[in-house]
Short mmCIF file of C-alpha atoms in Angstrom, two decimals:
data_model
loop_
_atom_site.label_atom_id
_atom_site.label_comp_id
_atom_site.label_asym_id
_atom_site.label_seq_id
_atom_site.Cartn_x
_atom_site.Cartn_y
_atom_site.Cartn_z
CA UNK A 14 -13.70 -12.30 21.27
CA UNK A 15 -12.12 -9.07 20.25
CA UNK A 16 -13.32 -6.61 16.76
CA UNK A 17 -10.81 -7.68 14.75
CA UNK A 18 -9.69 -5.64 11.42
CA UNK A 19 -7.27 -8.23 10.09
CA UNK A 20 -9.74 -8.56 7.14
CA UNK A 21 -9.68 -4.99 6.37
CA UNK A 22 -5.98 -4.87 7.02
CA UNK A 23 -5.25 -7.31 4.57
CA UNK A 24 -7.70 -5.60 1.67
CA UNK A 25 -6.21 -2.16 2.25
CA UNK A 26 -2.37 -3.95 1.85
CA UNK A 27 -3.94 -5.84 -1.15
CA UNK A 28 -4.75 -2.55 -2.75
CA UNK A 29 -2.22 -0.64 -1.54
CA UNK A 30 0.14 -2.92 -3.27
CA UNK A 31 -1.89 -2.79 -6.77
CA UNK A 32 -1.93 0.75 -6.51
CA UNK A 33 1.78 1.17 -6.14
CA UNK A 34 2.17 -1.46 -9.06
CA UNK A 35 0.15 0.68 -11.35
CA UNK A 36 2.50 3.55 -10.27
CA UNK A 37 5.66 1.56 -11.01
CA UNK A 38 3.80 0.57 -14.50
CA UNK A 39 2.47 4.48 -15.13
CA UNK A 40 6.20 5.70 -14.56
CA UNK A 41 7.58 2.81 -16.87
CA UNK A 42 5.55 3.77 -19.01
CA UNK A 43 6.24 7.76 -18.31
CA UNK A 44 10.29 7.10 -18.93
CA UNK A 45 10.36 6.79 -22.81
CA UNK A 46 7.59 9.68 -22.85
CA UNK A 47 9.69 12.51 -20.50
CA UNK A 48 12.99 11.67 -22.36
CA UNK A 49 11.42 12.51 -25.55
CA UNK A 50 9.63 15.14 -24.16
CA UNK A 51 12.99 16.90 -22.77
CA UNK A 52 15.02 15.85 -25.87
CA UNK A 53 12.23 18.25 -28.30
CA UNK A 54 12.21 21.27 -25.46
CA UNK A 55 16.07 20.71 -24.93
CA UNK A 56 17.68 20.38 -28.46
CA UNK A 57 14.92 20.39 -31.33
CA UNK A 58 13.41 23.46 -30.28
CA UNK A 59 16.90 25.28 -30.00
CA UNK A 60 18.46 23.30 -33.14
CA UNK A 61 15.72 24.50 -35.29
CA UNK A 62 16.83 28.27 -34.55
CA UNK A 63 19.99 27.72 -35.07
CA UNK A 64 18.87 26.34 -38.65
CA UNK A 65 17.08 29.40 -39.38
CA UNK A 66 19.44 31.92 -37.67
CA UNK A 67 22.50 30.05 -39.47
CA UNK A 68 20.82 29.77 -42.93
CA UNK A 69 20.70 33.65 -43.95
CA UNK A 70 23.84 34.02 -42.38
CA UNK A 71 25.88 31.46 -44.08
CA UNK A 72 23.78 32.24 -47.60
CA UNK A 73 24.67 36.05 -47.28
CA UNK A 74 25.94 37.52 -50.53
CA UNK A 75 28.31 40.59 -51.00
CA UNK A 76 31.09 39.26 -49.03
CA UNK A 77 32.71 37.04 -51.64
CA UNK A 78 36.64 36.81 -51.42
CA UNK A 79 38.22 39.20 -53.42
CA UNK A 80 35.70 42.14 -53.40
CA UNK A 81 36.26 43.70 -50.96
CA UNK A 82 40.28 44.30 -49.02
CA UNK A 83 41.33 41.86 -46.43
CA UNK A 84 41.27 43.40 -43.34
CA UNK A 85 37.44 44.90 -43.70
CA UNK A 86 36.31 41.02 -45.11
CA UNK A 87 37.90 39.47 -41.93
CA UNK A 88 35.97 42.28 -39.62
CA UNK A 89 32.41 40.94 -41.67
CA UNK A 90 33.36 37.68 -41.01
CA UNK A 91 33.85 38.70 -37.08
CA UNK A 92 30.25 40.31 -37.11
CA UNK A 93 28.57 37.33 -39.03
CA UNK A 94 30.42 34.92 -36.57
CA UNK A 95 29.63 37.09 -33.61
CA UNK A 96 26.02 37.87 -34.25
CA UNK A 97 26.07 33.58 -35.01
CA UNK A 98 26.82 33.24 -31.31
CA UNK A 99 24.74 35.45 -30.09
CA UNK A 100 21.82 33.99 -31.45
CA UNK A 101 22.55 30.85 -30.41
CA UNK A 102 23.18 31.56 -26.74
CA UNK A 103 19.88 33.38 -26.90
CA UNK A 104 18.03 30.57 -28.49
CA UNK A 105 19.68 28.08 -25.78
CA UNK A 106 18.36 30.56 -23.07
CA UNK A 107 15.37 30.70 -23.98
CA UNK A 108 14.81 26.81 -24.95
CA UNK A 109 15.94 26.36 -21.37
CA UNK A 110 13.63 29.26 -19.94
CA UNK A 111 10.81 27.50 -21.68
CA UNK A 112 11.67 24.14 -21.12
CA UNK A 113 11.48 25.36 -17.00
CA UNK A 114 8.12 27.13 -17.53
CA UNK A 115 6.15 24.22 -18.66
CA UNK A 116 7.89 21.64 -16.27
CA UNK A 117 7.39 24.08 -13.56
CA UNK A 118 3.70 24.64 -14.35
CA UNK A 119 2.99 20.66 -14.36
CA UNK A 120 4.45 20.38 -11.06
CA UNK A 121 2.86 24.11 -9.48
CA UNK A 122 -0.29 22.43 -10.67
CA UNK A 123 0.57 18.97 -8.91
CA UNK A 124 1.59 20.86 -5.99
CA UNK A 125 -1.16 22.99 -5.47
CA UNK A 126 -3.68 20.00 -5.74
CA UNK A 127 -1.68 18.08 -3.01
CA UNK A 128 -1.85 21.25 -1.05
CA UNK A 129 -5.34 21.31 -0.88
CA UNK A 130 -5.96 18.12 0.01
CA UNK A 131 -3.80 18.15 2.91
CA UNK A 132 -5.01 21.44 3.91
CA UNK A 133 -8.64 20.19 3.74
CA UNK A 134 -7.60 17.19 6.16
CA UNK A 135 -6.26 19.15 8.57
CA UNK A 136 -8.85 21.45 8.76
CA UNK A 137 -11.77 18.81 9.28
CA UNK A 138 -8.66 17.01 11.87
CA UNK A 139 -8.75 20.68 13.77
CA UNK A 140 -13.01 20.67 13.72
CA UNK A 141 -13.48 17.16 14.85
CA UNK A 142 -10.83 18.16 18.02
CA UNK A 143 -12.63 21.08 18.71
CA UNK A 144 -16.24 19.25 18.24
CA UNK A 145 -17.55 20.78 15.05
CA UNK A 146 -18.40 17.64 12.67
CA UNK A 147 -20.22 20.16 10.43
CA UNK A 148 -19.71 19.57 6.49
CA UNK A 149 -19.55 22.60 4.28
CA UNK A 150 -22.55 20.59 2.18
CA UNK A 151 -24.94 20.01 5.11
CA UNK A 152 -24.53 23.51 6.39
CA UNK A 153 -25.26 25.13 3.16
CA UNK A 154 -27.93 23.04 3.14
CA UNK A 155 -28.75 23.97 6.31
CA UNK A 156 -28.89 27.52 5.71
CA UNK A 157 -31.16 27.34 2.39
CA UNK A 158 -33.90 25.32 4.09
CA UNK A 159 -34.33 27.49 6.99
CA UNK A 160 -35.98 30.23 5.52
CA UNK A 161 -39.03 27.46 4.06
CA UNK A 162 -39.09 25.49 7.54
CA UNK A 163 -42.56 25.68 9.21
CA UNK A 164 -41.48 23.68 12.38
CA UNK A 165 -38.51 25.47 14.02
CA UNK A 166 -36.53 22.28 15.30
CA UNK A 167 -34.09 22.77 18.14
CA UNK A 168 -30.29 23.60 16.88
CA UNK A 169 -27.17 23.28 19.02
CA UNK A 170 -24.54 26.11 16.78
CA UNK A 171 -21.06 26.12 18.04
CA UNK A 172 -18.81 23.30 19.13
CA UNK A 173 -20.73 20.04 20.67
CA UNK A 174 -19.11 19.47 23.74
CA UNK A 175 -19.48 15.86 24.84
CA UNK A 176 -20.17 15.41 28.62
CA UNK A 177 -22.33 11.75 28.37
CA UNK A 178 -20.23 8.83 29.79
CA UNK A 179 -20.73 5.00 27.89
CA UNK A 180 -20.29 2.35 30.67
CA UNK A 181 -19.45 -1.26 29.16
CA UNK A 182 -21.65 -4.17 31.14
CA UNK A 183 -22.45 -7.76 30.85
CA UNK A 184 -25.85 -7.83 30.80
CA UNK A 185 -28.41 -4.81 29.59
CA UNK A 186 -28.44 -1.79 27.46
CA UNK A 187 -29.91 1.35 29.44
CA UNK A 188 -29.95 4.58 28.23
CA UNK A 189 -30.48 7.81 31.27
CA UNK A 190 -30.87 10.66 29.88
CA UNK A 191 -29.16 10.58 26.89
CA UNK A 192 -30.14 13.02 24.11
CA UNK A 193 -30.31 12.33 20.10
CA UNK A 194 -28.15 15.01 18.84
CA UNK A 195 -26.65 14.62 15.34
CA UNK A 196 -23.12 16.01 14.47
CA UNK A 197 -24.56 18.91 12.86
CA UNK A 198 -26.32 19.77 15.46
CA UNK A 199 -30.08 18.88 14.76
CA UNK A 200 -31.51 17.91 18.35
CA UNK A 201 -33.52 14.95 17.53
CA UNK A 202 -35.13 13.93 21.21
CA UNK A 203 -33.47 15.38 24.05
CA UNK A 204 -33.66 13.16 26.64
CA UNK A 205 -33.97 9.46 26.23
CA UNK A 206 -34.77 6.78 29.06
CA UNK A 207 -35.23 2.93 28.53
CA UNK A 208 -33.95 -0.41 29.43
CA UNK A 209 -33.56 -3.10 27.84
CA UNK A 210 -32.64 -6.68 29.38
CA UNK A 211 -31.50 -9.94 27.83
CA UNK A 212 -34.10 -12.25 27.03
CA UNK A 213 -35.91 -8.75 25.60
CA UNK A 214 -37.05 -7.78 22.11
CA UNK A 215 -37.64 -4.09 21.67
CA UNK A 216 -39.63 -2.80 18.71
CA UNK A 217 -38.93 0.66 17.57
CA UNK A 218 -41.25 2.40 15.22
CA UNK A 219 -41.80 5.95 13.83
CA UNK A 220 -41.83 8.57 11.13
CA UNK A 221 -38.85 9.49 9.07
CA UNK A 222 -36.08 11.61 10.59
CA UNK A 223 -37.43 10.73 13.83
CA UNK A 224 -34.23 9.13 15.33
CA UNK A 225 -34.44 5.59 14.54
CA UNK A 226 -31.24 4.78 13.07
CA UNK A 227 -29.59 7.64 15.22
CA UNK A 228 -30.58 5.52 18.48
CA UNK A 229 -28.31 2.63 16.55
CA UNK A 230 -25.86 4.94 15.24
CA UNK A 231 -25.02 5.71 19.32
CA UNK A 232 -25.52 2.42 21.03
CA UNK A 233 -23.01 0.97 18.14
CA UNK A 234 -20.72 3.52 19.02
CA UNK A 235 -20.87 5.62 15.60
CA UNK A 236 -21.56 9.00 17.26
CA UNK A 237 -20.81 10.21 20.74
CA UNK A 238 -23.35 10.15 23.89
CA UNK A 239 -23.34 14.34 23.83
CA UNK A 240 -24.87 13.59 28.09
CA UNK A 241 -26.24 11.38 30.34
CA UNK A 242 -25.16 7.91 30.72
CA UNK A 243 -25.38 4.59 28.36
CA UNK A 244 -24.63 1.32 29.81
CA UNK A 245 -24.02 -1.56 27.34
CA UNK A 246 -22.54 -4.62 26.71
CA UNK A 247 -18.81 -4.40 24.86
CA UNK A 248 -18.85 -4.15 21.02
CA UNK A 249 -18.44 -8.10 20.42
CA UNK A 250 -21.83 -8.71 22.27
CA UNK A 251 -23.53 -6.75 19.58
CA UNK A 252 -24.10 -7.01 15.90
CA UNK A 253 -25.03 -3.89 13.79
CA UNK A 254 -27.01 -5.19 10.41
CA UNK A 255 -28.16 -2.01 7.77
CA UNK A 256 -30.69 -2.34 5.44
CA UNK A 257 -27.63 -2.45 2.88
CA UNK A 258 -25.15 -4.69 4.29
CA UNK A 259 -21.70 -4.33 3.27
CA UNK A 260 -19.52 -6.87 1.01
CA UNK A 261 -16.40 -7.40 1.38
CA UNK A 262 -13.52 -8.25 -1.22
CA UNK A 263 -13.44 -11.83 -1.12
CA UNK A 264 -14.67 -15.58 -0.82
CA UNK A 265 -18.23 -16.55 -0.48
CA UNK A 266 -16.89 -17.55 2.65
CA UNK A 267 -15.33 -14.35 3.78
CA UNK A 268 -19.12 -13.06 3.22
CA UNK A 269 -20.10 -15.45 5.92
CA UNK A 270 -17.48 -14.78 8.65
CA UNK A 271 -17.13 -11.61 7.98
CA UNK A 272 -15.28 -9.54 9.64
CA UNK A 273 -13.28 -12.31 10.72
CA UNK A 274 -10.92 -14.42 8.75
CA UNK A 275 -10.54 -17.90 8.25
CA UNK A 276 -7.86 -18.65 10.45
CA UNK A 277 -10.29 -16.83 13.10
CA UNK A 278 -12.98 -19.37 12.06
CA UNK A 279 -11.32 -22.46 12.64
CA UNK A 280 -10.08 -20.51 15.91
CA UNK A 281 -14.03 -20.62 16.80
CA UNK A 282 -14.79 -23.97 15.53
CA UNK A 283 -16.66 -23.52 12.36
CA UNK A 284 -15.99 -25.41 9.74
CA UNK A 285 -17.82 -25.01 6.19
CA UNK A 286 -20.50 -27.82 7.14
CA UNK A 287 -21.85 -25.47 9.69
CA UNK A 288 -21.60 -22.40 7.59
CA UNK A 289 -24.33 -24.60 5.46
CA UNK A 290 -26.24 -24.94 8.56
CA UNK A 291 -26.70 -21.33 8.80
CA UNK A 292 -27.55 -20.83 4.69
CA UNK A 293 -29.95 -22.97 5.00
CA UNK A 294 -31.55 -21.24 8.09
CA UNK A 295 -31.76 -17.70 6.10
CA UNK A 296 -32.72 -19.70 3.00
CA UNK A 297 -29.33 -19.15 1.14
CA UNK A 298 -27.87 -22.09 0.71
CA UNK A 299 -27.89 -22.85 -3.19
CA UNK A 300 -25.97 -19.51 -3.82
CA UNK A 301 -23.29 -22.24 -3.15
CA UNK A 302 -23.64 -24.33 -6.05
CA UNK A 303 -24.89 -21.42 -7.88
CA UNK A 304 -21.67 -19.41 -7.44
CA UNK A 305 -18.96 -22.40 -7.73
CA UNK A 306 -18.32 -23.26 -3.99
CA UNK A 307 -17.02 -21.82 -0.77
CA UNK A 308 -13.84 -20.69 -2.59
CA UNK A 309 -15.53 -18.23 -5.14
CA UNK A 310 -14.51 -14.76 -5.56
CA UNK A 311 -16.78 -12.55 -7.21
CA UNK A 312 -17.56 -9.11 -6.58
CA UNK A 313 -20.82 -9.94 -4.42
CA UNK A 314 -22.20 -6.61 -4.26
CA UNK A 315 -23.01 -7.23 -7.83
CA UNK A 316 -23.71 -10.75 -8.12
CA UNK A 317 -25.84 -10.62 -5.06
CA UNK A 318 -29.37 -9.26 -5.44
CA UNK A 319 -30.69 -7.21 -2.78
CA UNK A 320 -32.60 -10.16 -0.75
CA UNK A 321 -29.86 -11.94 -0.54
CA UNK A 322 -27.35 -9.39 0.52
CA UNK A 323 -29.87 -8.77 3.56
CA UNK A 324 -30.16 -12.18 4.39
CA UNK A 325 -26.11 -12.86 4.15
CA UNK A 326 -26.34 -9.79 6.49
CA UNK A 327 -28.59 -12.10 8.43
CA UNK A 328 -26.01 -15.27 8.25
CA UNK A 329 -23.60 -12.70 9.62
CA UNK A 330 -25.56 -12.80 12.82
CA UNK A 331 -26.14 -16.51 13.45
CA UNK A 332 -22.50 -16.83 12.50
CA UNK A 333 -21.24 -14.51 15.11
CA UNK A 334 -24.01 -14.98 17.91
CA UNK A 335 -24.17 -12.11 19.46
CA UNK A 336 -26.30 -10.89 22.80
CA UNK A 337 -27.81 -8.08 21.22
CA UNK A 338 -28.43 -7.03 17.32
CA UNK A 339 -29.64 -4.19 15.89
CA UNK A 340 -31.64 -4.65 12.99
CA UNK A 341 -32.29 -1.36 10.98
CA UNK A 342 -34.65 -2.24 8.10
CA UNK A 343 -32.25 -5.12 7.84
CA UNK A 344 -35.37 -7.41 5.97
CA UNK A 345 -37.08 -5.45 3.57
CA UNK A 346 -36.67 -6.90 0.20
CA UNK A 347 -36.99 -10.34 2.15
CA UNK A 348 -40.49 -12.25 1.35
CA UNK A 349 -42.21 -12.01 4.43
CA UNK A 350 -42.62 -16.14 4.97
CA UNK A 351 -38.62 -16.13 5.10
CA UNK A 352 -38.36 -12.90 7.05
CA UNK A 353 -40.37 -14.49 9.84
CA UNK A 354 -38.36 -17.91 10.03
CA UNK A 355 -35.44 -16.20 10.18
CA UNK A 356 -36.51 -13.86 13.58
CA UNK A 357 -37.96 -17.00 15.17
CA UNK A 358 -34.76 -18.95 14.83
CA UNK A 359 -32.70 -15.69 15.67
CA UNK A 360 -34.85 -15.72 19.12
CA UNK A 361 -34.59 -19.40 19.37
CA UNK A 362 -30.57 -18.81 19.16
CA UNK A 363 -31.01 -16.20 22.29
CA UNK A 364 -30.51 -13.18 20.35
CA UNK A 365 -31.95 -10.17 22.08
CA UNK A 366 -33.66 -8.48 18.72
CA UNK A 367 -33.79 -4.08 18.71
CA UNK A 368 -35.32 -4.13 15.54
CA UNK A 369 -36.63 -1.26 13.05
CA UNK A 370 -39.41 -2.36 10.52
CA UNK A 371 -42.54 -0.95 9.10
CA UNK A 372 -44.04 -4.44 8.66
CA UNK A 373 -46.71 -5.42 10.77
CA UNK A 374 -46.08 -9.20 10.32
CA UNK A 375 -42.82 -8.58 12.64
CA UNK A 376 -44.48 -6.99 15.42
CA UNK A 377 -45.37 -10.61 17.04
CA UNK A 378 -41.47 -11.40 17.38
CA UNK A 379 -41.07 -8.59 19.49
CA UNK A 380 -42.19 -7.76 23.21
CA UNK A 381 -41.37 -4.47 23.88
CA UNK A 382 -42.19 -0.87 22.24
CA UNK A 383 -40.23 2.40 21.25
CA UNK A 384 -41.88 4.55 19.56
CA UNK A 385 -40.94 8.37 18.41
CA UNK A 386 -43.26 10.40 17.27
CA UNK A 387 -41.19 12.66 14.88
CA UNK A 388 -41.34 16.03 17.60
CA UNK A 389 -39.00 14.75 19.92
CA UNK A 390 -41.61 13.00 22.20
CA UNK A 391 -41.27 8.71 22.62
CA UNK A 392 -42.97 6.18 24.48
CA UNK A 393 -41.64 2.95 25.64
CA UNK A 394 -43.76 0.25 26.92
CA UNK A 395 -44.53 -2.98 26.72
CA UNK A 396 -46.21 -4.55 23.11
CA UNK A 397 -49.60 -5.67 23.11
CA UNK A 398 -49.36 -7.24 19.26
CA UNK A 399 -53.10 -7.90 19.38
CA UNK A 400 -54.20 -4.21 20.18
CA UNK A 401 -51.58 -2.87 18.00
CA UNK A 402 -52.59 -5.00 14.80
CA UNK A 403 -56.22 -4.46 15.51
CA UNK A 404 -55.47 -0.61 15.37
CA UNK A 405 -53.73 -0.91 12.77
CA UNK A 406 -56.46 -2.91 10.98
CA UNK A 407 -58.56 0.22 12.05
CA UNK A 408 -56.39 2.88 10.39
CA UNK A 409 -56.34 1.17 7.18
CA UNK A 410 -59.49 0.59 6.88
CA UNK A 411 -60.26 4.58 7.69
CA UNK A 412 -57.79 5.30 5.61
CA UNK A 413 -59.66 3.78 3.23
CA UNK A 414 -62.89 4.77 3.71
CA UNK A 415 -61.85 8.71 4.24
CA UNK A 416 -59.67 8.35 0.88
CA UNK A 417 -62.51 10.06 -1.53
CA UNK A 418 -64.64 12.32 0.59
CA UNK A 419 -62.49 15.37 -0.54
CA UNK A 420 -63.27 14.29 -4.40
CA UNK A 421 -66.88 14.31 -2.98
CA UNK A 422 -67.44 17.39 -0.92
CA UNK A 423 -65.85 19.12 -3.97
CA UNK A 424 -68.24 17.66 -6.13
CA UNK A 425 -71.18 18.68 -3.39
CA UNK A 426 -70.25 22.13 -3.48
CA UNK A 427 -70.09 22.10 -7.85
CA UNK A 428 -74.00 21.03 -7.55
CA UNK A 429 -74.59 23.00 -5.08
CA UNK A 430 -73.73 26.25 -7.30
CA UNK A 431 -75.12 24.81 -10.30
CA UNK A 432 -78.21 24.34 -9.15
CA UNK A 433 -78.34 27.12 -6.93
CA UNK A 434 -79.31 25.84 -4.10
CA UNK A 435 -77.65 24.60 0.00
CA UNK A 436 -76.85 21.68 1.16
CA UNK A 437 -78.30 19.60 4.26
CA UNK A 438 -74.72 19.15 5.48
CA UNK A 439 -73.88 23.00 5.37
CA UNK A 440 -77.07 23.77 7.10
CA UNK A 441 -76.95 21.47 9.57
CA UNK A 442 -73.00 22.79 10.13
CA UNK A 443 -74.51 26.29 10.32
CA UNK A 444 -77.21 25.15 13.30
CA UNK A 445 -74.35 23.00 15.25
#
């Protein structure tokens, strides 16, 4: 098994084609609209000043036959005629010089936008070869937020030269030494160190901005290993799912299978009886009679509600059976009874699970434990569910308890001067 783009091949020739169509059809329609358009610049504009150059001309009085001798009428008659065609070469000059200025300021403007385009993508072709991946946005933003930043966070400025190496294996994902550096810059955790086998299911937990998705974003080959050295299995031997997972143009079936195609299907042996099999394992199965059948096209992003587009990200998985996938939030709008059949049967399938969740109620699925702690520190070890939930019990229940003292020790201290008098709790501070 290979990544295969046919899919995407076939949508961008789909709308490559409707976009030259509506080209054909805009210039169609254009004809009828430029021929007019050069007729009025060409010949009414000019034919009108002939009209009113010609008019007082040909009406002129005082040159009547007979008044005035021969010779001096014909000269008049040379003037009138001469200052005729004068005008009218003038008035076709400048017809034609303005009929040039506005077709040449249509296509200056066109120009210059199409200049600047191309001039943009070379620019960001010339920073991504020299390692800058810095967006004019982002570093703006950069710059304005620095002044209010408490923590000072470690910033790599200049090119990002990439030294790491990425090592494709059969079995494993280790990372040694490998830093979380995002393509601005922002050092996330500088050295990272874990292994995870087949047969494994790491847990990774921690505050936002603390590297989660990064880690994925790396081991799924988005952004570069900046040093050390990742080992991991090829691309086909793991299966990415976001917490928004894409739709493509298409079947109900294409959602399934994607990003393969059907041909590919049958190639695997999957026929639509076993597609069921897999709806009804992420609980998805009557979007089938719901929608009109396999051979529906709709535009699912729409249609779909946000459960269901996580758990078709979901039937993606047991569709393409892969060793490893990385789960990023990939169940959140999914009730929590359905959530948990649907990792059980994704371990039963031997799916190694690196999953990112905030819900307790997961942490049993799961054996091992990566957790960041926002400042560039991690832990990994193995997960003790029971200790974990009972801490967590523990914090919520603090949590709880600790929620109204402020309300209270303010309300201390407004009897306190009201009455005039100390409290027990700041005299006994003042003897400890």
């Amino acid at each position: 098994m290979k990544y295969q783009f046919e899919v995407e091949m076939k949508q961008l020739q789909k709308s490559y084609k409707a976009l030259a169509d509506q080209m054909h059809l805009i210039l169609s329609k254009r004809l009828w609209y430029i021929m007019i358009e050069q007729f009025l610049m060409k010949y009414v504009w000019s034919s009108c000043g002939l009209i009113m150059v010609a008019v007082p001309i040909i009406t002129a009085t005082g040159f009547a036959d007979g008044e005035l001798e021969d010779g001096h009428k014909q000269a008049m008659v040379s003037e009138r005629t001469e200052a005729f065609t004068t005008s009218r070469n003038l008035l076709a000059s400048g017809a034609d010089a303005i009929e040039r200025i506005m077709s040449s300021y249509k296509e200056v403007t066109e120009l210059a936008g199409y200049t600047a385009r191309v001039y943009n993508m070379f620019s960001v072709f010339d920073e991504v070869k020299r390692g800058i991946y810095k967006r004019t946005a982002v570093v703006q933003e950069i710059e304005t937020n620095s002044k209010n930043e408490d923590k000072a966070e470690l910033h790599i400025d200049g090119p990002l030269e990439i030294k790491g190496k990425v090592i494709d294996v059969e079995h494993g994902i280790v990372c040694e030494n490998v830093p979380i550096i995002t393509p601005n810059g922002d050092v996330v955790v500088s050295r990272l160190n874990f292994k995870v086998q087949e047969g494994m299911h790491l847990l990774i937990t921690g505050p936002n901005g603390c590297g989660k998705s990064s880690l994925f974003r790396i081991l799924s080959g988005l952004w570069p290993v900046y040093d050390g050295v990742l080992y991991k299995p090829p691309p086909q031997h793991m299966f990415y799912i976001p917490q928004r997972p894409y739709m493509s143009i298409g079947t109900l079936r294409d959602q399934v299978i994607y990003p393969d195609s059907v041909d590919d299907m049958h190639e695997k042996g999957y026929q639509d009886q076993d597609l069921e099999c897999i709806l009804h394992i992420v609980h998805l199965y009557h979007i089938v009679q719901r929608e009109g059948g396999w051979d529906a096209v709709m535009d699912w992003k729409d249609v779909l509600s946000g459960g269901e587009k996580q758990r078709m990200g979901m039937a993606r998985m047991f569709y393409h059976k892969p060793k490893y996938a990385l789960l990023d939030e990939c169940t959140s709008a999914v009730s929590i009874d359905v959530e948990g059949k649907i990792f059980q049967d994704a371990k039963g399938s031997g799916i190694s699970l690196l999953s990112i969740t905030h819900r307790p109620s997961l942490w049993k699925y799961h054996t091992h434990l990566l957790q960041f702690d926002g400042e560039g520190g991690w832990r990994f070890e193995q997960l003790d569910t029971a200790i974990r939930l009972s801490l967590s019990e523990e914090k919520q229940r603090l949590e709880s308890q600790l929620a109204g003292i402020p309300e209270m020790q303010q309300r201390l201290n407004e009897l306190c001067k009201i009455l005039g008098e100390d409290s027990v709790l700041k005299t006994m501070d003042k003897e400890e």
